[in-house]
Short mmCIF file of C-alpha atoms and ligand atoms in Angstrom, two decimals:
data_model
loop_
_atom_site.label_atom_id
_atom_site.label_comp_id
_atom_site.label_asym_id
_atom_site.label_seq_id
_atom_site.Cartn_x
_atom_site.Cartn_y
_atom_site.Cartn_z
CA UNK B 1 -21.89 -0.22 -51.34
CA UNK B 2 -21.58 -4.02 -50.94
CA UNK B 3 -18.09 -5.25 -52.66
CA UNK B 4 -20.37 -6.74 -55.27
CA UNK B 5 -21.97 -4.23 -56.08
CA UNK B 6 -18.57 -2.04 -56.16
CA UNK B 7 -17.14 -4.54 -58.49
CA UNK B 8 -19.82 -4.26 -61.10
CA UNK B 9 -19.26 -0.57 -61.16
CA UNK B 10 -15.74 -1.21 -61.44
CA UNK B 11 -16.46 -3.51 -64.73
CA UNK B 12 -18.80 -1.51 -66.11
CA UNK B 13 -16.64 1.75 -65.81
CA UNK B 14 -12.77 0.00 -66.72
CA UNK B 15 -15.07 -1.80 -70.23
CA UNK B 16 -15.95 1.90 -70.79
CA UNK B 17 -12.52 3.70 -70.23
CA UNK B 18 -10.58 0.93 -72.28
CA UNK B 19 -12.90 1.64 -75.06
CA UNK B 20 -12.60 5.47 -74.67
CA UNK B 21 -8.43 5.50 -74.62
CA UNK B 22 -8.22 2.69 -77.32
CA UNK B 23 -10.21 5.50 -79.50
CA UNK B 24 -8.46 8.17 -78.02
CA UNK B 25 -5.16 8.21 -76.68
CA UNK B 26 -2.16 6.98 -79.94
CA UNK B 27 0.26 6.22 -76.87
CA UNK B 28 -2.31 3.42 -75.31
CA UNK B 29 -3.30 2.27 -78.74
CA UNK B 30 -0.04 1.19 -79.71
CA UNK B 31 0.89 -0.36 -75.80
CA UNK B 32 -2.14 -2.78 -76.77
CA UNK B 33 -1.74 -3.61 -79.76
CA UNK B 34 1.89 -4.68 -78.70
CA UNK B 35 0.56 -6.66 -76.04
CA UNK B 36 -2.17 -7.78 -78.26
CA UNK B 37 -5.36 -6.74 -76.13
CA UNK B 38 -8.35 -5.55 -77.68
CA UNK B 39 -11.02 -3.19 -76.23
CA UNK B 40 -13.46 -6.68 -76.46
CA UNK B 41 -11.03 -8.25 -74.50
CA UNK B 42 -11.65 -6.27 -71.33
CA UNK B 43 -15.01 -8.28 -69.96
CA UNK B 44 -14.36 -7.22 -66.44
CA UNK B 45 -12.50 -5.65 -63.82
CA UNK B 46 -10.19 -9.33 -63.63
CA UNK B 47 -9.10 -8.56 -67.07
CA UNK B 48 -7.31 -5.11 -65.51
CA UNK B 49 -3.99 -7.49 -65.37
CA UNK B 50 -4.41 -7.91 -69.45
CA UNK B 51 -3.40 -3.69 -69.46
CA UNK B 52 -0.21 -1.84 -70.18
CA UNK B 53 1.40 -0.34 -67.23
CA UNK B 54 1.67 3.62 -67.25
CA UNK B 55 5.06 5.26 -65.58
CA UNK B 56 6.10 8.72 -64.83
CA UNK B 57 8.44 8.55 -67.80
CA UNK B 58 5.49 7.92 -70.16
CA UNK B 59 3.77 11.17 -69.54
CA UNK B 60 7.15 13.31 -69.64
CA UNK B 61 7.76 11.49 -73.19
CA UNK B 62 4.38 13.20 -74.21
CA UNK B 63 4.68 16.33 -72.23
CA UNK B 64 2.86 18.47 -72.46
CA UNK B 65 -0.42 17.10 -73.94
CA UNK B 66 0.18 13.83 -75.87
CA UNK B 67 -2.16 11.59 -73.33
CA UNK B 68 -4.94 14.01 -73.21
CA UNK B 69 -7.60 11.92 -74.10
CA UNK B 70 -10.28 15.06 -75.12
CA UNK B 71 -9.73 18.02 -77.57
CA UNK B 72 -7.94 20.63 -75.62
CA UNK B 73 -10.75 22.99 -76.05
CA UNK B 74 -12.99 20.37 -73.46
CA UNK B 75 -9.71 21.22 -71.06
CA UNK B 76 -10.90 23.72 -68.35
CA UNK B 77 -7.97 23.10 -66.22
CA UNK B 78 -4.05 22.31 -66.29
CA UNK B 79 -1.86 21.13 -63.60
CA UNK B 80 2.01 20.59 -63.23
CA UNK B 81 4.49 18.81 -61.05
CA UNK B 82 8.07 20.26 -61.51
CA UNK B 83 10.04 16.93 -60.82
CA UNK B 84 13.23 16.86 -60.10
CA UNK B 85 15.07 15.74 -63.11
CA UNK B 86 14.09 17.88 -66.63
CA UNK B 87 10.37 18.65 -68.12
CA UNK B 88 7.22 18.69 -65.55
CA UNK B 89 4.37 16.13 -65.97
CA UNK B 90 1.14 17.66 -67.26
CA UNK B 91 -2.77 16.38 -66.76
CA UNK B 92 -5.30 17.98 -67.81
CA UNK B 93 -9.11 18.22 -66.37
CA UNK B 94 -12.39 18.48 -68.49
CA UNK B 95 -15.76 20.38 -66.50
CA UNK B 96 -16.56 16.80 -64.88
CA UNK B 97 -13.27 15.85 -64.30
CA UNK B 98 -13.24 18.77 -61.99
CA UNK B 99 -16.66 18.71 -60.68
CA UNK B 100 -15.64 14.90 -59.62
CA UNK B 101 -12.35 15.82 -58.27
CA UNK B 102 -14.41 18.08 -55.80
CA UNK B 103 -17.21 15.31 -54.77
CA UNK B 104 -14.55 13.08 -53.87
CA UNK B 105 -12.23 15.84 -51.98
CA UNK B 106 -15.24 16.46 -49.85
CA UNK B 107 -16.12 13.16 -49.31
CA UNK B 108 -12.33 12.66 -47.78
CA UNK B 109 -13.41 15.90 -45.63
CA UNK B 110 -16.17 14.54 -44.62
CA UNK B 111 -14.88 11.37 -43.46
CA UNK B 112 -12.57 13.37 -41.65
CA UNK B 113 -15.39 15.29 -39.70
CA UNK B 114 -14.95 18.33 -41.77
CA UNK B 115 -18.55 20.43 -41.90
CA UNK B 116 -19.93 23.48 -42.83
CA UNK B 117 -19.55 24.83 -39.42
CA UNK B 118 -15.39 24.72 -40.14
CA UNK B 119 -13.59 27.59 -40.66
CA UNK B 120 -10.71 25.95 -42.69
CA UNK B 121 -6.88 27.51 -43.65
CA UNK B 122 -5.72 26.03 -46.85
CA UNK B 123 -1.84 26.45 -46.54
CA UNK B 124 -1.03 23.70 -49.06
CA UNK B 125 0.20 25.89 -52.27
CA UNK B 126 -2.25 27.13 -54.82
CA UNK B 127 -0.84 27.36 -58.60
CA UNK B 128 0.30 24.30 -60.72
CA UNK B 129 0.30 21.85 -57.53
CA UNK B 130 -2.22 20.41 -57.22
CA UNK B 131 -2.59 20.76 -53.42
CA UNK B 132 -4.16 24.24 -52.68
CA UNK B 133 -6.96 24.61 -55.69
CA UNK B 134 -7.82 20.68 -55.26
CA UNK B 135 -8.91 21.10 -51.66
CA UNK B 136 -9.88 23.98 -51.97
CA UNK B 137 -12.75 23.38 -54.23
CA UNK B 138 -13.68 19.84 -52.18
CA UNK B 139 -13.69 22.05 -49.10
CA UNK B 140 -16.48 24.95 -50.78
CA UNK B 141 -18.78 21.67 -52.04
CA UNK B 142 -18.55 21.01 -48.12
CA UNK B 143 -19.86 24.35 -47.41
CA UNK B 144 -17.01 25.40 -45.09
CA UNK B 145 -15.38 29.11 -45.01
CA UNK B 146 -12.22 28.54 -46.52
CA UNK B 147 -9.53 30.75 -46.35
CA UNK B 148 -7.32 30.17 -49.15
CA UNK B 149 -3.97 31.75 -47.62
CA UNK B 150 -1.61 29.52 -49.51
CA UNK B 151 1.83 28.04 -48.45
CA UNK B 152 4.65 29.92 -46.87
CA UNK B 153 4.73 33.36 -44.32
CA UNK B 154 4.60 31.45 -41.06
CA UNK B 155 3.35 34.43 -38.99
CA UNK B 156 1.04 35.35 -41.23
CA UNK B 157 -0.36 31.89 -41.54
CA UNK B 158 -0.17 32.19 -37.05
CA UNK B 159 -1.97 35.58 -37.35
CA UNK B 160 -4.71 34.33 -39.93
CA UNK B 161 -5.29 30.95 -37.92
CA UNK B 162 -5.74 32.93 -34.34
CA UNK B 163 -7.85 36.29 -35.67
CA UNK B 164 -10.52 33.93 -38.13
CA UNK B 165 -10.70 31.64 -35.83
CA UNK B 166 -9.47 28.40 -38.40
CA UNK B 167 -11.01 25.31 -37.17
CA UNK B 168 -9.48 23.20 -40.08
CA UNK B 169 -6.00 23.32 -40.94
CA UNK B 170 -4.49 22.05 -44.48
CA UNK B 171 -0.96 21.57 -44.94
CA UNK B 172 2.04 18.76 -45.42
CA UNK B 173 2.86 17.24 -42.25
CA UNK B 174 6.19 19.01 -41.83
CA UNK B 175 4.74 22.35 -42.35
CA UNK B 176 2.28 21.41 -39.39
CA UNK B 177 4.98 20.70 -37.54
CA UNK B 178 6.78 24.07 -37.69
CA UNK B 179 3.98 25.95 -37.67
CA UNK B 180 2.88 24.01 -33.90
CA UNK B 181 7.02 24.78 -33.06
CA UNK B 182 6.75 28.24 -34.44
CA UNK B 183 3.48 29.19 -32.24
CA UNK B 184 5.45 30.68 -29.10
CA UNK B 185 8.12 32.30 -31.40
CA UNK B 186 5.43 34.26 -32.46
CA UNK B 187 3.85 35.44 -29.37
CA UNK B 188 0.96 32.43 -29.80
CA UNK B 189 -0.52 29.77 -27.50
CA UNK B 190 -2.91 27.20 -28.35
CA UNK B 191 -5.43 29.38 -26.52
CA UNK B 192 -5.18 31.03 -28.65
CA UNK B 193 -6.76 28.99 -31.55
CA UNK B 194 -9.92 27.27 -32.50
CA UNK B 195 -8.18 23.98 -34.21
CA UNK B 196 -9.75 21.04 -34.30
CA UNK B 197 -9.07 19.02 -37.17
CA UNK B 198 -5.98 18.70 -39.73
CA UNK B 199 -5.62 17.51 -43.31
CA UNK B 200 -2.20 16.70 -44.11
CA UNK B 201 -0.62 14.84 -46.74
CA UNK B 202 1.43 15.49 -50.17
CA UNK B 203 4.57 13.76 -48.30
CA UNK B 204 5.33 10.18 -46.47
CA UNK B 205 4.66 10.45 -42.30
CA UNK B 206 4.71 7.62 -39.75
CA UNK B 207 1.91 7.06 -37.35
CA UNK B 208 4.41 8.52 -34.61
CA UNK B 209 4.14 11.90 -36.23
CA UNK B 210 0.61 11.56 -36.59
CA UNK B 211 0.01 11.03 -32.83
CA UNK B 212 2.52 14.30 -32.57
CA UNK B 213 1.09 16.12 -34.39
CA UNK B 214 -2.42 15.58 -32.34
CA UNK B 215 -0.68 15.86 -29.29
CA UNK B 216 1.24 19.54 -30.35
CA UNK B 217 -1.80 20.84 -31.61
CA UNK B 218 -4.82 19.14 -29.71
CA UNK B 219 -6.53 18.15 -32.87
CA UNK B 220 -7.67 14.59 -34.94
CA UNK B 221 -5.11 14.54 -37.69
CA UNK B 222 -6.30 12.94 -40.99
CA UNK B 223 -3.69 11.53 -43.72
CA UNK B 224 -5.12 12.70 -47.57
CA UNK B 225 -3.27 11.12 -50.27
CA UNK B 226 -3.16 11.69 -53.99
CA UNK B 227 -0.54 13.14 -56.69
CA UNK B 228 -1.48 14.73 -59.49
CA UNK B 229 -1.25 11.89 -62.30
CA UNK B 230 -4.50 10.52 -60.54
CA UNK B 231 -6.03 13.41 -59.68
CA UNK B 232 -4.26 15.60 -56.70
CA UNK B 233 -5.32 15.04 -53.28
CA UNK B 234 -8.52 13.21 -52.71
CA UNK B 235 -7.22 9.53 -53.84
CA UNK B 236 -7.67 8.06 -50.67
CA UNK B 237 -8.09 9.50 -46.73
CA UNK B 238 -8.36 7.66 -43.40
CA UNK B 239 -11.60 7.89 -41.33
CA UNK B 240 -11.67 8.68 -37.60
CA UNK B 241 -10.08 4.65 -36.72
CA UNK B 242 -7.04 5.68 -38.69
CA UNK B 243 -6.40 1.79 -39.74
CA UNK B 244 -5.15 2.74 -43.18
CA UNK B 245 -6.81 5.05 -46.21
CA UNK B 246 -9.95 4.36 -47.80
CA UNK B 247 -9.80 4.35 -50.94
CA UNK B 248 -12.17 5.78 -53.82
CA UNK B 249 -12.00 2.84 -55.36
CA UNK B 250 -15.23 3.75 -57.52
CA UNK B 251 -13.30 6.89 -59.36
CA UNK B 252 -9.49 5.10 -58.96
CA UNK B 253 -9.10 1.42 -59.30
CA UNK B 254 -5.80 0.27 -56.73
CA UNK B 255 -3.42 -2.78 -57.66
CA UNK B 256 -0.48 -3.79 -55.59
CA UNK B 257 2.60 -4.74 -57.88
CA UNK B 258 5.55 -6.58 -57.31
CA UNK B 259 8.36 -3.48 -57.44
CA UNK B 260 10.66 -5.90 -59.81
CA UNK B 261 8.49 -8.19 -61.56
CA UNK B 262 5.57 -6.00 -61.75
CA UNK B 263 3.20 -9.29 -61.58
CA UNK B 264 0.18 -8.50 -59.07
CA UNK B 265 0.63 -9.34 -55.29
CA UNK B 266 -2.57 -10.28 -53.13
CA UNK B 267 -3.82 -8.03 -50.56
CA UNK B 268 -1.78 -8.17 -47.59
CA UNK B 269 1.37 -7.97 -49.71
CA UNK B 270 3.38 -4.96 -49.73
CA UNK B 271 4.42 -3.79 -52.95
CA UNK B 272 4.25 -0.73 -55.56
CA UNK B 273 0.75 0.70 -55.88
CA UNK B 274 -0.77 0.82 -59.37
CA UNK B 275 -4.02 3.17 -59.93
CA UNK B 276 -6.07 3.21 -62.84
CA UNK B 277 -8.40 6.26 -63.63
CA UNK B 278 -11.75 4.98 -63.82
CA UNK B 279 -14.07 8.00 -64.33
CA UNK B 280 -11.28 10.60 -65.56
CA UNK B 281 -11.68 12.14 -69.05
CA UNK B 282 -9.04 14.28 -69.43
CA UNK B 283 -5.87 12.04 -68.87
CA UNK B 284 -7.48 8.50 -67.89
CA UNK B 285 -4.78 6.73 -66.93
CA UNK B 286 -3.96 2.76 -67.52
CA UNK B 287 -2.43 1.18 -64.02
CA UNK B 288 -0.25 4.40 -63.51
CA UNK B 289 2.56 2.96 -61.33
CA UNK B 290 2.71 5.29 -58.54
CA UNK B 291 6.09 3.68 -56.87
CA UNK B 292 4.06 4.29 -53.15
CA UNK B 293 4.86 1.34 -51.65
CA UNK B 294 1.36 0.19 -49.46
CA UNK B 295 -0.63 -2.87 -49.43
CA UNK B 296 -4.72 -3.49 -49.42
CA UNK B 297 -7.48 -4.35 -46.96
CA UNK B 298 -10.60 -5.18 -48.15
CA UNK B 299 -12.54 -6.01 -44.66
CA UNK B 300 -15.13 -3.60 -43.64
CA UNK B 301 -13.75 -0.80 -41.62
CA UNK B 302 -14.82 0.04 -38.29
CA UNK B 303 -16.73 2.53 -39.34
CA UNK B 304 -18.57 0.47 -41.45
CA UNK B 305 -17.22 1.39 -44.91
CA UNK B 306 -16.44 -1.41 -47.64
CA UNK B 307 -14.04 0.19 -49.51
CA UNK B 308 -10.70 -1.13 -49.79
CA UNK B 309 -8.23 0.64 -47.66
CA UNK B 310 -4.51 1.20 -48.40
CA UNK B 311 -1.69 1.34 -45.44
CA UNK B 312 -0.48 4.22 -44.96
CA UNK B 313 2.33 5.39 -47.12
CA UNK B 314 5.82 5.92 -45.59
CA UNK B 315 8.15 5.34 -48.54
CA UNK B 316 8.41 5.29 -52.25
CA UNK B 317 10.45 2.37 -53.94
CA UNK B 318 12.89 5.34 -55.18
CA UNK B 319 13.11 7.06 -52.58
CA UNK B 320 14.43 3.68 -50.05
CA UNK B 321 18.09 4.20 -49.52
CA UNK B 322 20.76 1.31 -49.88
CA UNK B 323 23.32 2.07 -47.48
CA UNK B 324 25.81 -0.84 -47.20
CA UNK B 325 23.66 -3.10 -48.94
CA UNK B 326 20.88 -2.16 -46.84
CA UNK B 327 17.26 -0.79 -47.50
CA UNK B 328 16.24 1.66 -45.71
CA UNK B 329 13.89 4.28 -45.74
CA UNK B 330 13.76 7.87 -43.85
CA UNK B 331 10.69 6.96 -42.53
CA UNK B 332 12.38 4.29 -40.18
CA UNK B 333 14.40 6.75 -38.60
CA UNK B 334 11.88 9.05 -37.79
CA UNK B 335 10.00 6.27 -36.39
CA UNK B 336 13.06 5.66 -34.24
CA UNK B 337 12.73 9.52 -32.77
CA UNK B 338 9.74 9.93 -32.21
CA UNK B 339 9.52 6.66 -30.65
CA UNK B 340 12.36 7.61 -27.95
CA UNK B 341 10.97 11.53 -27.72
CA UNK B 342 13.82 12.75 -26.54
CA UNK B 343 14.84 15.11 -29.46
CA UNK B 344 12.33 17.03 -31.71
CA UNK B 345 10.99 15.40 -34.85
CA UNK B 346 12.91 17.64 -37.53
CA UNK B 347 15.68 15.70 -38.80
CA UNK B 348 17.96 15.63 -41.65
CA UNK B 349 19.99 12.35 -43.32
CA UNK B 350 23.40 13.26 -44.66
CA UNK B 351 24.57 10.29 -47.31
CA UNK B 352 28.02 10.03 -48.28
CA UNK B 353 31.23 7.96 -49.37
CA UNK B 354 34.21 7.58 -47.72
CA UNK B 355 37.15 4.77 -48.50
CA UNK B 356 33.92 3.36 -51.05
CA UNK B 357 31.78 2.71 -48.09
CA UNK B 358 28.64 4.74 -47.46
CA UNK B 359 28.18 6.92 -44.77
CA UNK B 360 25.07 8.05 -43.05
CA UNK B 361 24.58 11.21 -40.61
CA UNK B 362 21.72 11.88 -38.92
CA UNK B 363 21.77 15.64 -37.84
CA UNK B 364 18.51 15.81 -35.55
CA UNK B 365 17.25 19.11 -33.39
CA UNK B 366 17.17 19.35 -29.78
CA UNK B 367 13.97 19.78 -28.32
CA UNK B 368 13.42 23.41 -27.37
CA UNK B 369 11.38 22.23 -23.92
CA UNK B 370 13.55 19.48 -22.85
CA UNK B 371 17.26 21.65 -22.41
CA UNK B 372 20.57 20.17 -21.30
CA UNK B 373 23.04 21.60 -19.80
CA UNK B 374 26.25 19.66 -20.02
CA UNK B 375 27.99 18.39 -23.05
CA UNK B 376 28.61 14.84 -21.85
CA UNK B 377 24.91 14.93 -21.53
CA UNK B 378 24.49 15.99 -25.19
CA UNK B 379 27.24 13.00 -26.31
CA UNK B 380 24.92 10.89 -23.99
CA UNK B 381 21.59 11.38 -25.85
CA UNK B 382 23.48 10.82 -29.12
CA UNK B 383 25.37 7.67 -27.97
CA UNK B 384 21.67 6.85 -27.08
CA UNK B 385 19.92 7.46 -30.48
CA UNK B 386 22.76 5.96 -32.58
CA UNK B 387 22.52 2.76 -30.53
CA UNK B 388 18.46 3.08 -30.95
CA UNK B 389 19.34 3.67 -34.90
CA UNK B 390 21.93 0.48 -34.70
CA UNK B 391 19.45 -1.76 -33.45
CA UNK B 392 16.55 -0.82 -35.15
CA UNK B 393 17.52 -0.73 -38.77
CA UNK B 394 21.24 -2.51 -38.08
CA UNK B 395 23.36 0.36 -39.73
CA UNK B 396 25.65 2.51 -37.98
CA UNK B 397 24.55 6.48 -37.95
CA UNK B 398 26.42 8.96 -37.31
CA UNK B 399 24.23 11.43 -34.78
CA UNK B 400 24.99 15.20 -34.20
CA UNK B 401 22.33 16.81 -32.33
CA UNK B 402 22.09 20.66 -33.75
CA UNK B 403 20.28 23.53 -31.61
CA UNK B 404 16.34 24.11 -32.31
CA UNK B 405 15.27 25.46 -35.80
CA UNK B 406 19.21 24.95 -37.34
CA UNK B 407 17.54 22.59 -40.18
CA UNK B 408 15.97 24.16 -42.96
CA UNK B 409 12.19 23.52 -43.40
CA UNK B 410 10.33 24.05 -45.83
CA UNK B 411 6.45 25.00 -46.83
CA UNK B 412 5.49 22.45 -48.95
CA UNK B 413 6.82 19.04 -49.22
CA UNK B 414 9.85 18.36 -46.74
CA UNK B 415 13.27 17.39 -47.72
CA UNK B 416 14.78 14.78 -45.43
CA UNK B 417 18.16 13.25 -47.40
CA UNK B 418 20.78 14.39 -48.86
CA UNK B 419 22.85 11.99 -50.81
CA UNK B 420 26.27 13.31 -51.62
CA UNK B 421 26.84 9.96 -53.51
CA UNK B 422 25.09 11.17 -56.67
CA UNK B 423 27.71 13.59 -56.87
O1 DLL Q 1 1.14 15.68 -53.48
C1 DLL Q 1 -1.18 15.71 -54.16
C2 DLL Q 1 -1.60 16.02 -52.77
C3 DLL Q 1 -1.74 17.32 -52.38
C4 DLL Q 1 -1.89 14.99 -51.88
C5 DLL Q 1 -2.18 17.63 -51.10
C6 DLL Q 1 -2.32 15.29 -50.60
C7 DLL Q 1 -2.45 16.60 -50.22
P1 DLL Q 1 2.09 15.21 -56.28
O2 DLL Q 1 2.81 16.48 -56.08
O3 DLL Q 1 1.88 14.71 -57.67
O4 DLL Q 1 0.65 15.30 -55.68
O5 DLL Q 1 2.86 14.12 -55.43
C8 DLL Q 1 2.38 12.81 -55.33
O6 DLL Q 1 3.33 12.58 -53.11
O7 DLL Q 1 2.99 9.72 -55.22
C9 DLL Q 1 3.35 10.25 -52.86
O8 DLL Q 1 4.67 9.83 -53.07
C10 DLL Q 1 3.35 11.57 -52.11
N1 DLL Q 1 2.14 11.68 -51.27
C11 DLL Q 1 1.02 12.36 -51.52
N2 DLL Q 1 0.16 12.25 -50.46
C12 DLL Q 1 0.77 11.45 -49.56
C13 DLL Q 1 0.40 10.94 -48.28
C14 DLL Q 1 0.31 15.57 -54.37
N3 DLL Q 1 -0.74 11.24 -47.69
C15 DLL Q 1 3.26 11.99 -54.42
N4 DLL Q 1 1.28 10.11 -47.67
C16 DLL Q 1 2.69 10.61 -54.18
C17 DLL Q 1 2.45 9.78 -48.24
C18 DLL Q 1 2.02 11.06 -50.08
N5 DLL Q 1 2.86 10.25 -49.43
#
């Protein structure tokens, strides 16, 4: 679709939706009448910036139904994220909320070269996540045999992959990862399977880990993003030239906000991305502030589509540390790794206090193929890394190199920090 084009939809859909939570939704009623904007004020996708933000706080403060926008008897589905702090976040999906969630998860498959020749192993979790039953259904409009085996039971998923022959694999990055480190524990080569393609997302990853992953497993690796508040996954994916995520921008309208001021930065800028539920009538959203930090392309991509593509994501504006006054984000230190490829990519950041100053620790596996004998080699290699760390991200780290498979991993998304300071 020509961006003109795109934009009209974009009007004629955001003049619609305004209209339909203004009648709707008592929480967006009263954020515009504070601000003082009308339904007839919204004339076209421009007037977006006239709208009430939406946060993460807003839908706990009306958990568990207060922003559904339909009778709850039009609700065929619910989904949940647990959170971290206190009650889950709810949304809620009417019959074409659902049957669009699925056109636009196979689209993303698609792109990714996804068919209905592909056998394809679902390992992201099925239940309130969104993860599992959202690609799952995308992946069945595609035609492809799915086998829905869920997250978790790492031999099982080995055993599944290697006897059906899975040509697709669906996971988080990390659980990629230790499933492609976890093949010869089990008995496995990549002989013995049929993989060809991987759809991972649900958690930040560099580019490094990307190429990693495609080199452990001998596959194209594809990046699906989403979280449930939008939709689930399905948001955005990249296309073979992996030069950021296109976005379907006709379903989810993107805006890149300033993380302080909240004003709108041009594309190029890096700042918090802001999506806004075009099509959704079960919990349209108003410029939902996501905290993904990204910024927006719209050239035509190489492979000739026009919509706007998002860098890919590898932080969240709470998730960036400050360690000594300094921003940092895990990503840059597994950049750092996997850059030098000298120790495995499984890492985990330690954050602490001592004498009021922060601390940071870096425990980070050996790699199982690459063995060392001595330890003045081992003090070596971390001498090594903490002088990569210094200079690339100018803090001090302290490295300890642990033996293969000594850091806990998990099935879903991973956890990478742990920051004593909130203690
Ligand atoms: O993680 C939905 C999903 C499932 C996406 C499966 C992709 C695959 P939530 O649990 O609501 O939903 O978490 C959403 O996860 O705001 C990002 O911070 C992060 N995230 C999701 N996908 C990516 C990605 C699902 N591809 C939150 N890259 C989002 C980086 C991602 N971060």
């Amino acid at each position: 679709m020509s961006r003109d084009n795109m934009r009209d939809l974009q009007s004629k859909r955001l003049i619609q939706l305004v209209q339909h939570v203004y009648e709707n939704v008592a929480f967006y009623r009263q954020r515009m009448d504070e601000k003082g904007v009308k339904p007839s004020d919204i004339h076209s996708i421009d007037d977006i910036i006239k709208l009430p933000f939406t946060y993460k706080t807003d839908l706990r403060d009306n958990y568990p139904y207060g922003l559904f926008a339909v009778p709850l008897k039009n609700i065929v589905r619910v989904h949940a994220s647990s959170g971290t702090t206190g009650k889950p976040t709810t949304v809620g999906y009417t019959k074409k909320d659902i049957e669009n969630w699925r056109e636009i998860v196979a689209r993303c498959l698609t792109m990714a070269g996804v068919s209905n020749d592909d056998i394809m192993q679902i390992s992201y979790g099925y239940g309130l996540f969104t993860g599992g039953l959202g690609v799952h259904y995308g992946a069945e409009t595609v035609g492809c045999t799915v086998v829905p085996i869920s997250g978790g039971n790492t031999r099982r998923q080995l055993q599944l992959m290697s006897d059906f022959g899975s040509t697709v694999l669906a996971c988080t990055p990390s659980y990629a990862l230790h499933l492609a480190d976890a093949l010869s524990e089990f008995g496995y080569s990549l002989n013995d399977m049929k993989l060809k393609i991987g759809v991972f997302g649900a958690e930040p990853w560099t580019e490094q880990m990307r190429k990693e992953l495609e080199k452990k497993w001998g596959i194209h690796a594809h990046d699906i993003y989403g979280l449930s508040e939008i939709m689930g996954p399905g948001v955005a994916n990249d296309c073979i030239y992996h030069t950021g995520l296109h976005v379907h921008e006709d379903h989810f309208y993107p805006e890149i906000v300033h993380a302080d001021t909240k004003e709108p930065l041009p594309d190029g800028t890096e700042g918090e991305l802001v999506f806004t539920t075009l099509t959704k009538e079960g919990i349209p959203l108003l410029r939902y502030n996501t905290r993904d930090l990204s910024t927006l392309n719209r050239e035509t991509c190489a492979c000739g589509r026009t919509s706007v593509r998002m860098k890919k994501i590898t932080g969240r504006s709470d998730d960036m540390l400050i360690i000594r006054g300094v921003n940092l984000f895990p990503s840059q230190i597994e950049h750092v790794l996997l850059e030098m490829g000298e120790t495995s990519a499984h890492y985990m950041l330690y954050v602490d206090r001592a004498n009021n100053l922060d601390t940071l620790e870096l425990k980070v596996e050996l790699d199982e193929s690459k063995l060392i004998d001595t330890i003045k080699d081992l003090q070596n290699l971390s001498h090594k890394i903490e002088h990569a760390l210094n200079s690339a991200i100018g803090l001090s780290v302290k490295v300890t190199l642990v033996e293969p498979k000594a850091i806990v991993r998990s099935e879903g998304k991973a956890v990478r920090v742990i920051d004593n300071r909130k203690k």
